[in-house]
mmCIF file of C-alpha atoms in Angstrom:
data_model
loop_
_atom_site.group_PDB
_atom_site.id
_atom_site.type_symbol
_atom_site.label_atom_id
_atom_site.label_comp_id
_atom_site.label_asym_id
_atom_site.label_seq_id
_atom_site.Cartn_x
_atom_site.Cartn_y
_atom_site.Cartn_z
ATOM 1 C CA UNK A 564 0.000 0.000 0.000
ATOM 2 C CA UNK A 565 1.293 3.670 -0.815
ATOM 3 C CA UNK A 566 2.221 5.477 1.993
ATOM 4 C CA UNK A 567 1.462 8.949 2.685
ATOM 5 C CA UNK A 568 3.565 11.466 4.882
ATOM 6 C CA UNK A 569 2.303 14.044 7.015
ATOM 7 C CA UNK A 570 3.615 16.800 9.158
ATOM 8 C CA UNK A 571 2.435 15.887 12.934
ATOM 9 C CA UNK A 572 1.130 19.132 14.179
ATOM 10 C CA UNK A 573 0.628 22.743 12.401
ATOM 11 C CA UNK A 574 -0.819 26.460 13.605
ATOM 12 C CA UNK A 575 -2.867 28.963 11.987
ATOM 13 C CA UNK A 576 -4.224 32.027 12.754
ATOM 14 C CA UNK A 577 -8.404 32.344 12.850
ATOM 15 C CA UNK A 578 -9.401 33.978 9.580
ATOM 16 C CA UNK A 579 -6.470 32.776 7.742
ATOM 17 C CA UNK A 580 -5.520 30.585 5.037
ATOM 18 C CA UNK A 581 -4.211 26.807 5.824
ATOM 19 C CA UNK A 582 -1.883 24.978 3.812
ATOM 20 C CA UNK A 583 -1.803 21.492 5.083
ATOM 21 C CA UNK A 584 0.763 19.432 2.851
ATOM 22 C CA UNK A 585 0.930 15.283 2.328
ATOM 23 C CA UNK A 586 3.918 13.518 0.248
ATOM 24 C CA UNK A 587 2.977 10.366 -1.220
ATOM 25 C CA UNK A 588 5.677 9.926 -3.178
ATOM 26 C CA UNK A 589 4.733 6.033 -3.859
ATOM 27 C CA UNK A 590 1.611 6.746 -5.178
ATOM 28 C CA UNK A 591 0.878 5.103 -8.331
ATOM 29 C CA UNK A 592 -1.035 6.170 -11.698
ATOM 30 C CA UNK A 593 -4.477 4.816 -10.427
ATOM 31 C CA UNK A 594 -4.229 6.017 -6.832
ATOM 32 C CA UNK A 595 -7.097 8.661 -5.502
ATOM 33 C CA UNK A 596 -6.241 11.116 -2.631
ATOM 34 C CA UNK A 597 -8.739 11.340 -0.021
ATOM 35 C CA UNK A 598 -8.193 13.401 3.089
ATOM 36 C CA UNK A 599 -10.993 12.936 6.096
ATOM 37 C CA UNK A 600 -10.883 15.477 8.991
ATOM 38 C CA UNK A 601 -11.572 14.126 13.077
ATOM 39 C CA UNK A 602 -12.844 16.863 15.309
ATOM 40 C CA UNK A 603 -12.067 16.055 18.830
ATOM 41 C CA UNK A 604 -14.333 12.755 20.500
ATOM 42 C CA UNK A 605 -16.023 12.119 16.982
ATOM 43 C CA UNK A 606 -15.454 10.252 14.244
ATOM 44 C CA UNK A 607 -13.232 11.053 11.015
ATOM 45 C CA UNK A 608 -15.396 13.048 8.615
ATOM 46 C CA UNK A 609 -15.338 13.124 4.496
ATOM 47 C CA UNK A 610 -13.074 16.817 3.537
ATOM 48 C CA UNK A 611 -12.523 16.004 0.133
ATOM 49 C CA UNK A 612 -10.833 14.374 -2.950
ATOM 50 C CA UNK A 613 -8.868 14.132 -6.144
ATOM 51 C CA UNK A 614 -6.874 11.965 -8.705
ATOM 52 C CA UNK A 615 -4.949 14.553 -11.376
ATOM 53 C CA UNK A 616 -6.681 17.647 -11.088
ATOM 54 C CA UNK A 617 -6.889 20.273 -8.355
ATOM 55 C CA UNK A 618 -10.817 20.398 -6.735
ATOM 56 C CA UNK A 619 -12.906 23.038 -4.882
ATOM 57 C CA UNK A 620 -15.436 21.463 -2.232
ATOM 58 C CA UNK A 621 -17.529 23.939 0.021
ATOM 59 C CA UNK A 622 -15.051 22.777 2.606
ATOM 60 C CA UNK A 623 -11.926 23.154 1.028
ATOM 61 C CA UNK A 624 -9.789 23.094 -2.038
ATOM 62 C CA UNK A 625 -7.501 20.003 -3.584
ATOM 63 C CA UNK A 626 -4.116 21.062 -4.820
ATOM 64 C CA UNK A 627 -2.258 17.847 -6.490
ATOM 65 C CA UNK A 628 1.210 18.489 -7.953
ATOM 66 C CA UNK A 629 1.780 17.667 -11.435
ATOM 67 C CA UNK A 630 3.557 14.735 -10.787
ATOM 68 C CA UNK A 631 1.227 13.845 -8.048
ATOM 69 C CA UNK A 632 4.100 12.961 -5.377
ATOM 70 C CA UNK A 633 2.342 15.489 -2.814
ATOM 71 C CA UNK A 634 -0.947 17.220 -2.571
ATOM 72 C CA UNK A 635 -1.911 20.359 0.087
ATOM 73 C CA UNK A 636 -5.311 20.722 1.576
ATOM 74 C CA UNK A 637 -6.459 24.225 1.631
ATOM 75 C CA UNK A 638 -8.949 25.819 4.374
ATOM 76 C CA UNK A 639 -9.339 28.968 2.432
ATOM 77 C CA UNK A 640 -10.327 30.793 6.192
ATOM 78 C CA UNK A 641 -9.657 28.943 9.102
ATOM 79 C CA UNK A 642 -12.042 28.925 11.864
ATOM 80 C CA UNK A 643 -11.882 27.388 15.423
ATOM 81 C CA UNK A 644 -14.394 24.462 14.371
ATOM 82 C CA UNK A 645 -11.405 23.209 12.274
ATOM 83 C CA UNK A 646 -9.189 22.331 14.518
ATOM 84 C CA UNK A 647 -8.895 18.922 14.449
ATOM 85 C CA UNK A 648 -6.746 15.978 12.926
ATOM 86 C CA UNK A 649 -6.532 15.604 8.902
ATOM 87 C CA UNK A 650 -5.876 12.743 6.918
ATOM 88 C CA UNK A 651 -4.395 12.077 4.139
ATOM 89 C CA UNK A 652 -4.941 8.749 2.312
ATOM 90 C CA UNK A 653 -4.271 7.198 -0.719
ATOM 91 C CA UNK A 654 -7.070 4.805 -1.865
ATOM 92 C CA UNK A 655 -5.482 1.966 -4.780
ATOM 93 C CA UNK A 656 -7.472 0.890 -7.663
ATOM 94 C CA UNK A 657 -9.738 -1.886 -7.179
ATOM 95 C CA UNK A 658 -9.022 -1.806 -2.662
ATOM 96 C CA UNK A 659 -11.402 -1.549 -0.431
ATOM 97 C CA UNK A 660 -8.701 -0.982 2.134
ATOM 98 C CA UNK A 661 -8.368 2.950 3.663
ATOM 99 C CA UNK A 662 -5.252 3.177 5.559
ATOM 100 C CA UNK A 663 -5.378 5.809 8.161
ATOM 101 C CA UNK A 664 -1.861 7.661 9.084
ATOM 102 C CA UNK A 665 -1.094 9.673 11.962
ATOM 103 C CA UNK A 666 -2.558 12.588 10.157
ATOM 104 C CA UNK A 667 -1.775 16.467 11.401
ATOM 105 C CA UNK A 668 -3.030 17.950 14.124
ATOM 106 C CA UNK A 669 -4.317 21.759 13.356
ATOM 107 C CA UNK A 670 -4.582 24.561 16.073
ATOM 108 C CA UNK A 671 -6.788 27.108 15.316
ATOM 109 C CA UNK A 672 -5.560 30.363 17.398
ATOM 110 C CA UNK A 673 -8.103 33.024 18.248
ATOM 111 C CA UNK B 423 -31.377 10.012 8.607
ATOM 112 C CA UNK B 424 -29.351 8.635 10.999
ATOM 113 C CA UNK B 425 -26.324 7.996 8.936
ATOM 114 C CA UNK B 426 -24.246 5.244 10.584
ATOM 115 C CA UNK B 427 -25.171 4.261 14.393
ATOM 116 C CA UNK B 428 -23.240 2.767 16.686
ATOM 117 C CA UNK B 429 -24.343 0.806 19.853
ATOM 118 C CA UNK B 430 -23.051 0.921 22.938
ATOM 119 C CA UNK B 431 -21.132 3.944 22.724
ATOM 120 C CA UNK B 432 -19.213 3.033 26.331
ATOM 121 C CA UNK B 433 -18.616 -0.526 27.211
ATOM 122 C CA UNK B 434 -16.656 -1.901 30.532
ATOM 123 C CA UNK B 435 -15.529 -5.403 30.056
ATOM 124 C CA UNK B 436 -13.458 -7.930 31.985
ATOM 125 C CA UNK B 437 -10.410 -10.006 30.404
ATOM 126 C CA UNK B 438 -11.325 -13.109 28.813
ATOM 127 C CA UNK B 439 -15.590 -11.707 28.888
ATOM 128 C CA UNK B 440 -16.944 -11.306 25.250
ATOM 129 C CA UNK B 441 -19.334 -8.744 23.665
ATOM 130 C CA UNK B 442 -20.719 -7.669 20.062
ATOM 131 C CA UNK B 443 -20.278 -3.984 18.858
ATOM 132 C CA UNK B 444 -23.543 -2.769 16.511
ATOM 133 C CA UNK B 445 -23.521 -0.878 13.344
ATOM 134 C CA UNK B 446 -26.192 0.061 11.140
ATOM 135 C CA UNK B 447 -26.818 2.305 8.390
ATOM 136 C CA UNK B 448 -29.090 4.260 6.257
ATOM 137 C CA UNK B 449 -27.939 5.128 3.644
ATOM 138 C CA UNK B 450 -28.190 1.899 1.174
ATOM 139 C CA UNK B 451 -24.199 1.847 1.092
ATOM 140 C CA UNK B 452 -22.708 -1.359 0.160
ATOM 141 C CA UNK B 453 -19.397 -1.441 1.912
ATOM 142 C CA UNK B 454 -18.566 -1.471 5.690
ATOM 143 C CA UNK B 455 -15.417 -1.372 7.690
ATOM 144 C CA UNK B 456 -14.604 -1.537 11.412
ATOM 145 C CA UNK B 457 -11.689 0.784 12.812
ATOM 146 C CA UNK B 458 -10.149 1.203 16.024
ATOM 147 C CA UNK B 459 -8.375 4.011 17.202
ATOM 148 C CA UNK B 460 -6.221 3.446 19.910
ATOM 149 C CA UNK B 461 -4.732 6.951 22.177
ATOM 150 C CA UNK B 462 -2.933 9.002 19.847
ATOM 151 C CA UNK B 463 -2.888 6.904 16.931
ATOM 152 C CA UNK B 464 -4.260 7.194 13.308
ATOM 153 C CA UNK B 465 -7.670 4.440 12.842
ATOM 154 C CA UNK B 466 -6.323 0.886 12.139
ATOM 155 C CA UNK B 467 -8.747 -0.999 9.559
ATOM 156 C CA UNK B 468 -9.840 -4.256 11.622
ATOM 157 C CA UNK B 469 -12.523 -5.833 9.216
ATOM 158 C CA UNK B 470 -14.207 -4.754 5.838
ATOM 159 C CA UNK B 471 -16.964 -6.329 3.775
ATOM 160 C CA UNK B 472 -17.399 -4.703 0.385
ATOM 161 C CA UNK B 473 -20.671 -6.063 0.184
ATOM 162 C CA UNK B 474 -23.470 -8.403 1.490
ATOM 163 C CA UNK B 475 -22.287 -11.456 2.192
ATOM 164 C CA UNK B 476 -18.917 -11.007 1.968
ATOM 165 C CA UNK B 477 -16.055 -9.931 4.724
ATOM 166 C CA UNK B 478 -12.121 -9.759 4.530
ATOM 167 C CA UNK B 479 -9.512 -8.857 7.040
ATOM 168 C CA UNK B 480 -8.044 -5.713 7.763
ATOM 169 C CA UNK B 481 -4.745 -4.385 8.839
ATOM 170 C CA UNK B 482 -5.624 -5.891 12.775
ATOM 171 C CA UNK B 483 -8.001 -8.337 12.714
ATOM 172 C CA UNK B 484 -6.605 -11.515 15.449
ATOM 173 C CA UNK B 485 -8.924 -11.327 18.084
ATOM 174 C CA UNK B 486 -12.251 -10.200 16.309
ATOM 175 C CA UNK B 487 -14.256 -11.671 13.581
ATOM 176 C CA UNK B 488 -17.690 -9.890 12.121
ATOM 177 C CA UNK B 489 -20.957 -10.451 10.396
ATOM 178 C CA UNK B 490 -22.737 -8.900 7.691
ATOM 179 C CA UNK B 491 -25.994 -9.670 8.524
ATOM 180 C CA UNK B 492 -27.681 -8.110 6.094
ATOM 181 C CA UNK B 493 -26.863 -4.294 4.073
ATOM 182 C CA UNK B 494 -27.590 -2.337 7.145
ATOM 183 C CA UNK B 495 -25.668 -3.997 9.449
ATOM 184 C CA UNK B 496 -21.972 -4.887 10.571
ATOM 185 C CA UNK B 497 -21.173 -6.188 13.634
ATOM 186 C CA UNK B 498 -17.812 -6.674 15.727
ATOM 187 C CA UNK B 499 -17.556 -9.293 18.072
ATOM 188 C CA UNK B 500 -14.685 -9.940 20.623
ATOM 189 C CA UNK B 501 -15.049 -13.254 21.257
ATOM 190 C CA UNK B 502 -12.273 -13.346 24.902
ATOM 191 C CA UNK B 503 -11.571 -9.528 25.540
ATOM 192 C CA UNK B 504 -8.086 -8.595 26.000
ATOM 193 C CA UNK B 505 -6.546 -5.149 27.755
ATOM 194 C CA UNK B 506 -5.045 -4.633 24.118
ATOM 195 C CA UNK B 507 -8.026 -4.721 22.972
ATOM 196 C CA UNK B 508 -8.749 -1.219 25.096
ATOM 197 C CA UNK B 509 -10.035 1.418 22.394
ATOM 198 C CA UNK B 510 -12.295 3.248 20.569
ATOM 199 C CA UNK B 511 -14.173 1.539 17.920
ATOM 200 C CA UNK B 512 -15.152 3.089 14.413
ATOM 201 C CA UNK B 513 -18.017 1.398 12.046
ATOM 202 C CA UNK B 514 -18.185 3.177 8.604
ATOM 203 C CA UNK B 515 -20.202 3.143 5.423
ATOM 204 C CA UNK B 516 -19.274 3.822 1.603
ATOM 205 C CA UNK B 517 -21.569 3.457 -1.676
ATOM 206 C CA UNK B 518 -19.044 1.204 -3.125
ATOM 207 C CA UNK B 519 -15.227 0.981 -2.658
ATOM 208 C CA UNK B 520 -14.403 0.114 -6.525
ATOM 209 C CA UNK B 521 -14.808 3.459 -7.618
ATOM 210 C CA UNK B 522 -12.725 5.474 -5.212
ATOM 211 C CA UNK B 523 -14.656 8.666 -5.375
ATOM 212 C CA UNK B 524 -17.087 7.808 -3.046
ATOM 213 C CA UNK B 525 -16.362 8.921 0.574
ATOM 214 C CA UNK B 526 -16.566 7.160 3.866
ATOM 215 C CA UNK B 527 -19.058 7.755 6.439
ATOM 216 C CA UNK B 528 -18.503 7.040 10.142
ATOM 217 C CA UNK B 529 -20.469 6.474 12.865
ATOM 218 C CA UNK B 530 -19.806 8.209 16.073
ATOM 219 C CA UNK B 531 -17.692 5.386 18.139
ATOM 220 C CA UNK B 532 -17.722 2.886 20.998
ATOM 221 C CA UNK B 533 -14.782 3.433 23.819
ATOM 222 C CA UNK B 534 -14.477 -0.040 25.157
ATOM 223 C CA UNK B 535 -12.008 -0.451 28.292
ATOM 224 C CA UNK B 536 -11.143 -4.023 29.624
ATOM 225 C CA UNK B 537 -9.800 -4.273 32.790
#
């Protein structure tokens, strides 16, 4: 299974863009990227996801490199509801297999 | 809806007692996976079945085994509980895992302790 690699903690300011990165630098032609966000005592929740080309949710936005080896999650204006742990995963062709990481954990500062 | 529900959501068991975790959902998916998430740590897949009638192991699956009983629900049994086995438990729900676009829904967790 690819792996993904995440940085284990990160800060932002409220009201302020987030750049959260991932290197996946195994990932393979058919590989999606998911990431899933888990707010504190709850359960991981769907963010959003890509294969080649960058992609705008209501949540966030997708940027995938052009040679796919890393991605970044962007919270276009961070709020204190998103703190909270993201994932980033790498789902293979055909699996039904999500491997969680460690993820990073965001701090949202007033 | 409900999206994916979880019962018990606490559970206090002694070593070597067993118990079934409950998971149903809503939403018509067709896959199911158990998690746990131990203090710390990112989710560990125990169990999947990517569709009724059919389950297949996970990353951690010694000590458990699970049922599909129909395309609501998934349970997790622990057949002789074990302090390792201490953790929270995720149950979660996709349309289908074949196509990888669809997302993963998650119920809200059972924190088991054995003593």
């Amino acid at each position: 299974d690819a792996k993904t690699t995440q940085p284990n903690s990160m800060e932002s300011n409220e009201e302020e863009p987030v750049h959260l990165p991932c290197n996946h630098s195994t990932i393979s032609g058919t590989d999606y990227i998911h990431w899933y966000r888990q707010l504190p005592s709850q359960g991981p929740e769907y963010v959003i996801h890509g294969l080649t080309s960058n992609v705008n949710n209501r949540m966030a936005s997708l940027a995938i490199a052009e040679d796919r080896k890393s991605s970044t999650l962007i919270l276009h204006r961070a709020t204190l509801r998103d703190a909270a742990v993201y994932y980033c995963i790498l789902i293979s062709s055909g699996t039904y297999k999500y491997i969680f990481g460690t993820g990073t954990r965001l701090k949202v500062l007033a | 809806n409900a999206g994916v529900t979880q019962t018990p959501k606490f559970q206090v068991l002694k070593t070597g007692q067993s118990m079934t975790l409950q998971c149903a959902q809503d939403m018509n998916h067709n896959s199911m996976y158990w998690y746990r998430q131990d203090p710390g740590m990112g989710l560990r897949l125990i169990y999947y079945s990517a569709s009724e009638g059919t389950t297949d192991k996970g990353e951690v699956p010694n000590g458990y085994n699970v049922s599909r009983l129909n395309k609501r629900e998934f349970s997790l049994r622990l057949e002789s509980a074990a302090p390792s086995q201490t953790s929270v438990y995720f149950c979660a729900s996709s349309e289908t895992s074949a196509k990888q676009g669809f997302a993963q829904y998650f119920g809200p967790g059972t924190r088991l302790t054995v003593t």
